[in-house]
Coordinates of C-alpha atoms in Angstrom, one line a residue:
M148 CA -55.2 45.5 5.0
F149 CA -55.1 41.8 4.6
R150 CA -52.3 41.8 1.4
K151 CA -50.3 44.8 3.1
N152 CA -50.4 41.5 6.3
V153 CA -49.4 38.7 4.1
L154 CA -46.0 40.7 2.4
G155 CA -45.0 41.8 5.7
A156 CA -45.2 38.3 6.8
V157 CA -43.8 37.1 3.8
F158 CA -40.9 40.2 4.1
A159 CA -40.1 39.0 7.7
L160 CA -39.8 34.9 6.5
G161 CA -37.6 35.7 4.0
L162 CA -35.3 38.4 6.3
L163 CA -35.1 35.9 8.9
T164 CA -34.2 33.1 6.5
A165 CA -31.2 35.4 4.9
M166 CA -30.3 36.1 9.0
G167 CA -30.0 32.3 9.2
A168 CA -28.5 31.8 6.0
Q169 CA -25.6 34.4 6.8
A170 CA -25.4 32.7 10.0
E171 CA -24.6 29.6 9.3
V172 CA -22.5 30.1 6.1
L173 CA -18.9 28.5 6.7
F174 CA -15.1 27.4 5.1
S175 CA -13.8 24.3 5.5
Q176 CA -10.7 24.2 6.9
A177 CA -9.0 21.6 4.8
N178 CA -9.4 19.6 1.9
F179 CA -11.6 17.1 2.0
L180 CA -13.1 14.2 0.4
L181 CA -16.9 13.6 -0.7
N182 CA -18.1 9.6 -1.4
K183 CA -21.4 9.4 -2.2
N184 CA -21.8 13.0 -0.8
Q185 CA -20.9 11.9 2.5
L186 CA -18.1 13.2 4.7
S187 CA -17.4 11.2 7.1
A188 CA -15.4 12.4 10.6
V189 CA -13.3 9.6 10.5
N190 CA -11.8 11.9 6.6
Y191 CA -11.1 9.0 5.1
R192 CA -8.3 10.2 2.6
G193 CA -9.1 7.7 -0.3
K194 CA -10.6 8.6 -3.6
G195 CA -14.4 10.7 -3.2
A196 CA -15.2 14.6 -4.6
A197 CA -12.8 17.2 -3.7
I198 CA -14.0 19.5 -1.4
P199 CA -10.8 22.2 -1.5
V200 CA -9.7 23.9 1.5
G201 CA -11.4 27.5 2.1
T202 CA -14.7 26.1 0.4
K203 CA -17.6 28.4 1.7
V204 CA -20.6 25.6 2.6
A205 CA -24.0 26.6 3.9
V206 CA -25.7 24.8 7.2
L207 CA -28.9 23.4 5.8
K208 CA -29.6 20.8 9.1
R209 CA -27.9 19.9 12.1
D210 CA -29.5 17.1 14.5
N211 CA -27.6 14.3 16.5
D212 CA -26.6 12.2 13.8
E213 CA -25.6 14.6 11.1
V214 CA -25.3 17.5 9.7
R215 CA -26.5 18.3 6.2
C216 CA -24.7 20.7 4.0
K217 CA -24.9 22.8 0.7
V218 CA -21.7 24.5 -1.4
I219 CA -22.6 27.4 -2.0
D220 CA -21.0 27.8 -5.7
S221 CA -21.7 24.7 -7.0
G222 CA -24.8 23.6 -5.1
V223 CA -23.9 20.5 -4.0
E224 CA -25.5 19.1 -0.7
F225 CA -24.0 16.5 1.4
R226 CA -23.9 14.9 4.8
F227 CA -21.9 15.3 7.5
V228 CA -21.8 11.8 9.6
T229 CA -19.7 10.1 12.6
H230 CA -19.2 7.5 14.2
R231 CA -19.2 6.2 17.8
S232 CA -16.1 4.2 17.7
L233 CA -14.6 9.0 17.3
G234 CA -16.3 9.5 21.4
K235 CA -17.0 12.7 20.5
P236 CA -20.6 14.8 19.9
I237 CA -20.8 15.2 15.8
N238 CA -21.1 19.0 16.5
V239 CA -17.5 19.0 17.7
L240 CA -16.2 17.2 15.1
F241 CA -17.8 19.2 12.6
D242 CA -16.5 22.2 14.1
G243 CA -13.2 20.5 13.1
F244 CA -14.0 20.3 10.1
F245 CA -15.9 24.5 9.2
S246 CA -15.3 26.7 10.5
A247 CA -17.1 30.9 10.3
Q248 CA -12.8 31.7 9.9
D249 CA -11.4 31.9 6.3
P250 CA -8.6 29.8 6.2
A251 CA -6.6 32.4 3.8
P252 CA -4.5 33.7 7.0
R253 CA -3.6 30.6 8.1
I254 CA -2.8 29.8 4.6
A255 CA -0.7 32.7 3.9
A256 CA 1.2 32.4 6.8
L257 CA 3.0 29.0 6.3
T258 CA 6.1 28.6 3.8
P259 CA 5.9 29.1 -0.6
E260 CA 6.2 26.0 -0.6
E261 CA 3.8 24.8 2.1
Q262 CA 1.2 27.0 0.4
K263 CA 1.7 25.2 -3.1
Q264 CA 1.2 21.6 -1.2
V265 CA -1.9 22.7 0.8
Q266 CA -3.0 24.1 -2.3
A267 CA -2.4 20.7 -4.2
G268 CA -3.7 18.6 -1.1
E269 CA -0.7 17.2 -0.9
L270 CA 1.5 15.8 2.5
A271 CA 5.5 16.1 1.8
R272 CA 7.9 15.8 4.2
G273 CA 9.0 19.3 5.6
M274 CA 5.4 20.1 6.2
S275 CA 4.6 21.4 9.3
R276 CA 1.6 20.6 11.7
E277 CA -0.3 23.7 10.7
A278 CA 0.5 22.7 7.0
V279 CA -0.8 19.6 7.3
L280 CA -4.0 20.3 9.1
L281 CA -5.0 22.5 6.3
T282 CA -4.0 20.0 3.5
A283 CA -5.5 16.8 5.3
G284 CA -7.8 18.3 8.0
P285 CA -8.0 16.2 11.5
P286 CA -6.7 12.8 12.1
P287 CA -9.5 10.9 13.5
P288 CA -9.2 11.5 17.1
H289 CA -9.7 8.0 18.6
R290 CA -6.2 7.0 17.4
T291 CA -4.7 10.5 17.6
P292 CA -6.0 12.4 20.4
S293 CA -3.7 15.1 20.5
L294 CA -2.3 17.2 17.5
Q295 CA 0.8 17.1 19.9
S296 CA 1.3 13.5 19.2
S297 CA 4.4 12.8 16.7
R298 CA 2.0 10.3 15.1
W299 CA -1.1 11.4 13.2
T300 CA -2.9 8.1 11.3
Y301 CA -5.5 8.8 9.0
W302 CA -8.0 6.0 7.3
S303 CA -7.4 5.8 3.2
S304 CA -10.7 3.4 3.5
K305 CA -12.3 1.8 5.5
L306 CA -9.9 -1.3 5.9
S307 CA -6.5 0.8 5.8
T308 CA -4.6 3.0 7.1
F309 CA -1.1 5.2 7.2
E310 CA 0.4 7.9 9.3
V311 CA 2.2 11.2 9.6
E312 CA 5.6 10.7 11.5
F313 CA 6.6 14.4 13.4
G314 CA 10.3 14.7 14.0
P315 CA 11.2 17.0 16.9
D316 CA 11.3 20.0 14.8
G317 CA 7.6 19.9 14.3
K318 CA 8.1 18.9 10.7
V319 CA 7.1 16.2 8.6
V320 CA 9.7 12.9 8.5
R321 CA 7.7 10.4 7.3
V322 CA 4.1 9.8 5.3
G323 CA 2.5 6.4 4.7
D324 CA 4.8 3.6 4.9
E325 CA 7.9 5.3 3.2
P326 CA 10.4 4.9 5.3
A327 CA 11.7 7.9 7.2
A328 CA 14.4 10.4 7.0
A329 CA 17.5 10.1 9.0
P330 CA 18.1 13.3 11.4
V331 CA 20.2 15.3 9.8
A332 CA 22.1 16.5 12.6
A333 CA 22.9 13.0 14.2
P334 CA 22.5 10.5 11.8
A335 CA 21.8 7.1 13.4
P336 CA 22.7 4.0 12.0
V337 CA 19.4 2.7 10.5
E338 CA 19.1 -1.3 9.6
K339 CA 17.8 -2.0 6.0
T340 CA 14.2 -4.3 5.5
Y341 CA 15.1 -7.0 3.0
Y342 CA 12.7 -8.8 1.3
H343 CA 12.7 -12.5 -0.6
A344 CA 11.8 -13.4 -3.7
T345 CA 8.7 -16.2 -3.8
A346 CA 8.8 -17.6 -6.8
N347 CA 12.1 -17.5 -9.6
F348 CA 11.5 -14.4 -11.5
H349 CA 12.6 -13.5 -15.0
F350 CA 13.8 -10.1 -16.4
E351 CA 14.8 -8.3 -19.1
A352 CA 16.5 -5.3 -19.6
G353 CA 16.1 -4.5 -16.0
T354 CA 12.7 -4.6 -15.8
V355 CA 10.7 -7.1 -13.8
S356 CA 7.3 -7.7 -15.1
W357 CA 4.5 -8.0 -13.6
V358 CA 3.0 -10.1 -16.1
N359 CA 6.4 -12.2 -14.8
Y360 CA 7.0 -13.0 -18.8
L361 CA 8.9 -16.4 -18.7
K362 CA 12.1 -14.9 -20.5
G363 CA 15.3 -13.8 -19.7
P364 CA 18.2 -13.8 -16.8
I365 CA 16.2 -14.9 -13.1
I366 CA 16.4 -13.6 -10.0
P367 CA 16.6 -16.8 -8.4
F368 CA 13.7 -18.2 -5.6
N369 CA 14.3 -16.6 -1.6
A370 CA 17.0 -13.9 -3.4
K371 CA 17.1 -11.1 -1.1
V372 CA 16.5 -7.9 -2.9
E373 CA 16.3 -4.6 -1.0
V374 CA 13.5 -1.4 -2.4
L375 CA 15.4 1.7 -3.3
D376 CA 12.1 3.7 -4.0
K377 CA 8.6 3.2 -4.6
G378 CA 6.7 4.7 -7.2
S379 CA 2.8 4.8 -8.2
S380 CA 4.1 2.6 -11.5
S381 CA 7.0 0.8 -10.1
V382 CA 9.4 -0.2 -7.6
K383 CA 12.9 0.2 -8.0
F384 CA 15.2 -2.8 -5.9
K385 CA 18.8 -4.2 -5.7
V386 CA 19.6 -7.6 -5.5
V387 CA 21.7 -7.7 -2.8
D388 CA 23.7 -10.9 -4.1
T389 CA 24.7 -9.6 -7.4
G390 CA 24.3 -5.5 -6.6
A391 CA 21.8 -5.4 -9.9
E392 CA 20.1 -2.8 -10.0
L393 CA 15.9 -3.1 -11.4
E394 CA 12.9 -2.1 -11.9
F395 CA 9.2 -3.9 -11.2
E396 CA 7.0 -2.4 -13.3
N397 CA 3.1 -2.2 -12.6
D398 CA 0.7 -1.0 -15.2
S399 CA -3.2 -0.4 -16.0
R400 CA -4.0 -4.5 -17.1
S401 CA -3.4 -6.0 -13.6
G402 CA -6.5 -3.9 -11.2
S403 CA -4.3 -4.0 -8.9
E404 CA -1.5 -1.1 -6.9
T405 CA 1.8 -1.7 -7.7
W406 CA 3.3 -2.3 -3.6
K407 CA 0.5 -4.7 -3.4
L408 CA 2.1 -6.8 -6.2
F409 CA 5.4 -6.4 -5.5
Q410 CA 5.1 -8.0 -2.1
A411 CA 3.4 -10.8 -3.7
A412 CA 6.6 -11.4 -5.3
F413 CA 8.6 -10.1 -2.3
A414 CA 8.0 -11.2 1.3
L415 CA 9.7 -9.8 4.4
E416 CA 9.9 -12.8 5.1
D417 CA 13.1 -15.6 4.8
Q418 CA 11.3 -18.2 2.1
A419 CA 13.4 -21.2 3.2
A420 CA 10.9 -23.3 4.8
K421 CA 8.7 -23.4 1.9
M422 CA 11.7 -25.0 -0.6
E423 CA 12.2 -27.7 2.2
A424 CA 8.6 -28.2 2.3
L425 CA 8.6 -29.7 -0.6
S426 CA 9.7 -32.7 -2.2
P427 CA 13.0 -33.8 -3.2
E428 CA 11.6 -34.2 -6.6
D429 CA 9.3 -30.7 -6.7
R430 CA 12.8 -29.0 -4.8
R431 CA 14.8 -29.7 -7.5
R432 CA 12.4 -28.6 -11.0
V433 CA 12.2 -25.4 -8.3
A434 CA 15.2 -24.4 -8.4
A435 CA 15.8 -25.4 -12.1
S436 CA 12.6 -22.9 -12.9
E437 CA 11.0 -26.2 -14.2
V438 CA 7.5 -26.7 -14.5
E439 CA 6.7 -30.8 -14.8
P440 CA 4.0 -33.0 -14.8
G441 CA 3.2 -34.4 -11.1
M442 CA 4.5 -30.9 -9.9
S443 CA 2.2 -29.2 -6.2
R444 CA 0.1 -25.5 -7.3
E445 CA 3.0 -24.1 -4.6
A446 CA 5.7 -26.1 -6.3
V447 CA 4.4 -24.2 -9.6
R448 CA 4.4 -21.2 -7.8
M449 CA 8.0 -21.1 -6.6
A450 CA 9.2 -21.7 -9.8
W451 CA 7.1 -19.6 -12.5
G452 CA 5.8 -17.3 -10.1
P453 CA 2.2 -16.1 -9.5
P454 CA 0.1 -16.3 -13.5
P455 CA -0.9 -12.9 -13.9
P456 CA -4.0 -11.7 -12.1
H457 CA -6.0 -10.7 -14.9
E458 CA -6.3 -14.4 -16.6
T459 CA -5.9 -16.0 -13.4
P460 CA -7.7 -14.5 -10.7
S461 CA -7.6 -17.4 -8.7
F462 CA -4.7 -19.5 -7.5
H463 CA -8.0 -22.1 -7.5
S464 CA -8.3 -22.2 -10.6
S465 CA -7.7 -25.6 -12.9
T466 CA -5.5 -23.5 -15.3
W467 CA -3.0 -21.3 -14.9
T468 CA -1.9 -18.8 -17.4
Y469 CA 1.3 -17.6 -18.1
W470 CA 3.4 -15.7 -20.9
K471 CA 6.1 -16.8 -22.5
S472 CA 6.9 -13.4 -24.0
K473 CA 4.0 -10.8 -25.4
A474 CA 2.8 -13.1 -27.8
T475 CA 3.1 -16.5 -26.2
K476 CA 1.3 -17.9 -23.6
V477 CA 1.1 -21.2 -22.1
R478 CA -0.7 -23.0 -19.8
V479 CA -0.1 -24.9 -16.8
K480 CA -3.8 -28.0 -16.1
F481 CA -3.9 -29.4 -12.6
K482 CA -5.7 -32.6 -11.5
D483 CA -6.0 -33.1 -7.9
D484 CA -3.2 -29.8 -7.3
K485 CA -1.0 -31.6 -9.1
V486 CA 0.0 -31.0 -12.9
A487 CA -1.4 -32.1 -15.0
A488 CA -0.2 -31.2 -18.2
I489 CA 1.6 -28.0 -19.9
E490 CA 0.0 -26.6 -23.3

């Protein structure tokens, strides 16, 4: 009798567990990113392990601070956490990420191109709000309180954001900080954005290297340029005065994002006031792209540009290392913030 009771209890417990597990199996409603086995309700879009749209997850435990889950196929466990700034209960936020409804029918209702973009986790112009929602998930509600807003703000990290902007037809016209496409029906004049060279920059074969080799023709200090195209490893731009189209190139050695390096070299602000702040002698040297003993750090920065950061990580360093060519270096040594020697 005792054995029958034990077996009956075990069977009942297993049945209840199976029912509970079945009731808590949900589908991811977009492509999400895990950071150290944690998924934030802020929905960071930078780096992390991917949970593809339509992934089945099992809810292990819910409480007021977090929801513990497991990816059924891989067995990976993770925590869904919230932030007080979002202003909504965690269960409400969680329901925007995971649902009992398989998103497959929603994806099938999109255009073939949007379906490809959703599966690839890519945001692009021309996408509908529904396609963006299935691709990247909901934007944090404290900055985007309504999904009918013309701008959705996402966080790529704790310190940086990007926007997805929709046109009157509900289609994406801009992603991130790229320029918005002009309306097709009634194009309006768009004021161009110009950048200014923060130093004298050399180029060869139409290319300005992030290393800033001290060789070749020069883009002079404060020259006005217009950005034509931005990529992950290069930025194409045009020098306004000459019409020359050039390319700013980056590679893995720099350890920095291409656009950040470009903005350090070419700033939105007119640089004329910085030149005026120099001594007459330093102004002459900068204009001639020369570095000589007695020059200030700022004057050297303007004459030869920023030293490549992989060997001179700080402008406060007593030695700045430049490249005359791929095989030849030149070092500028400072004492009391003035050039003491050039080697």
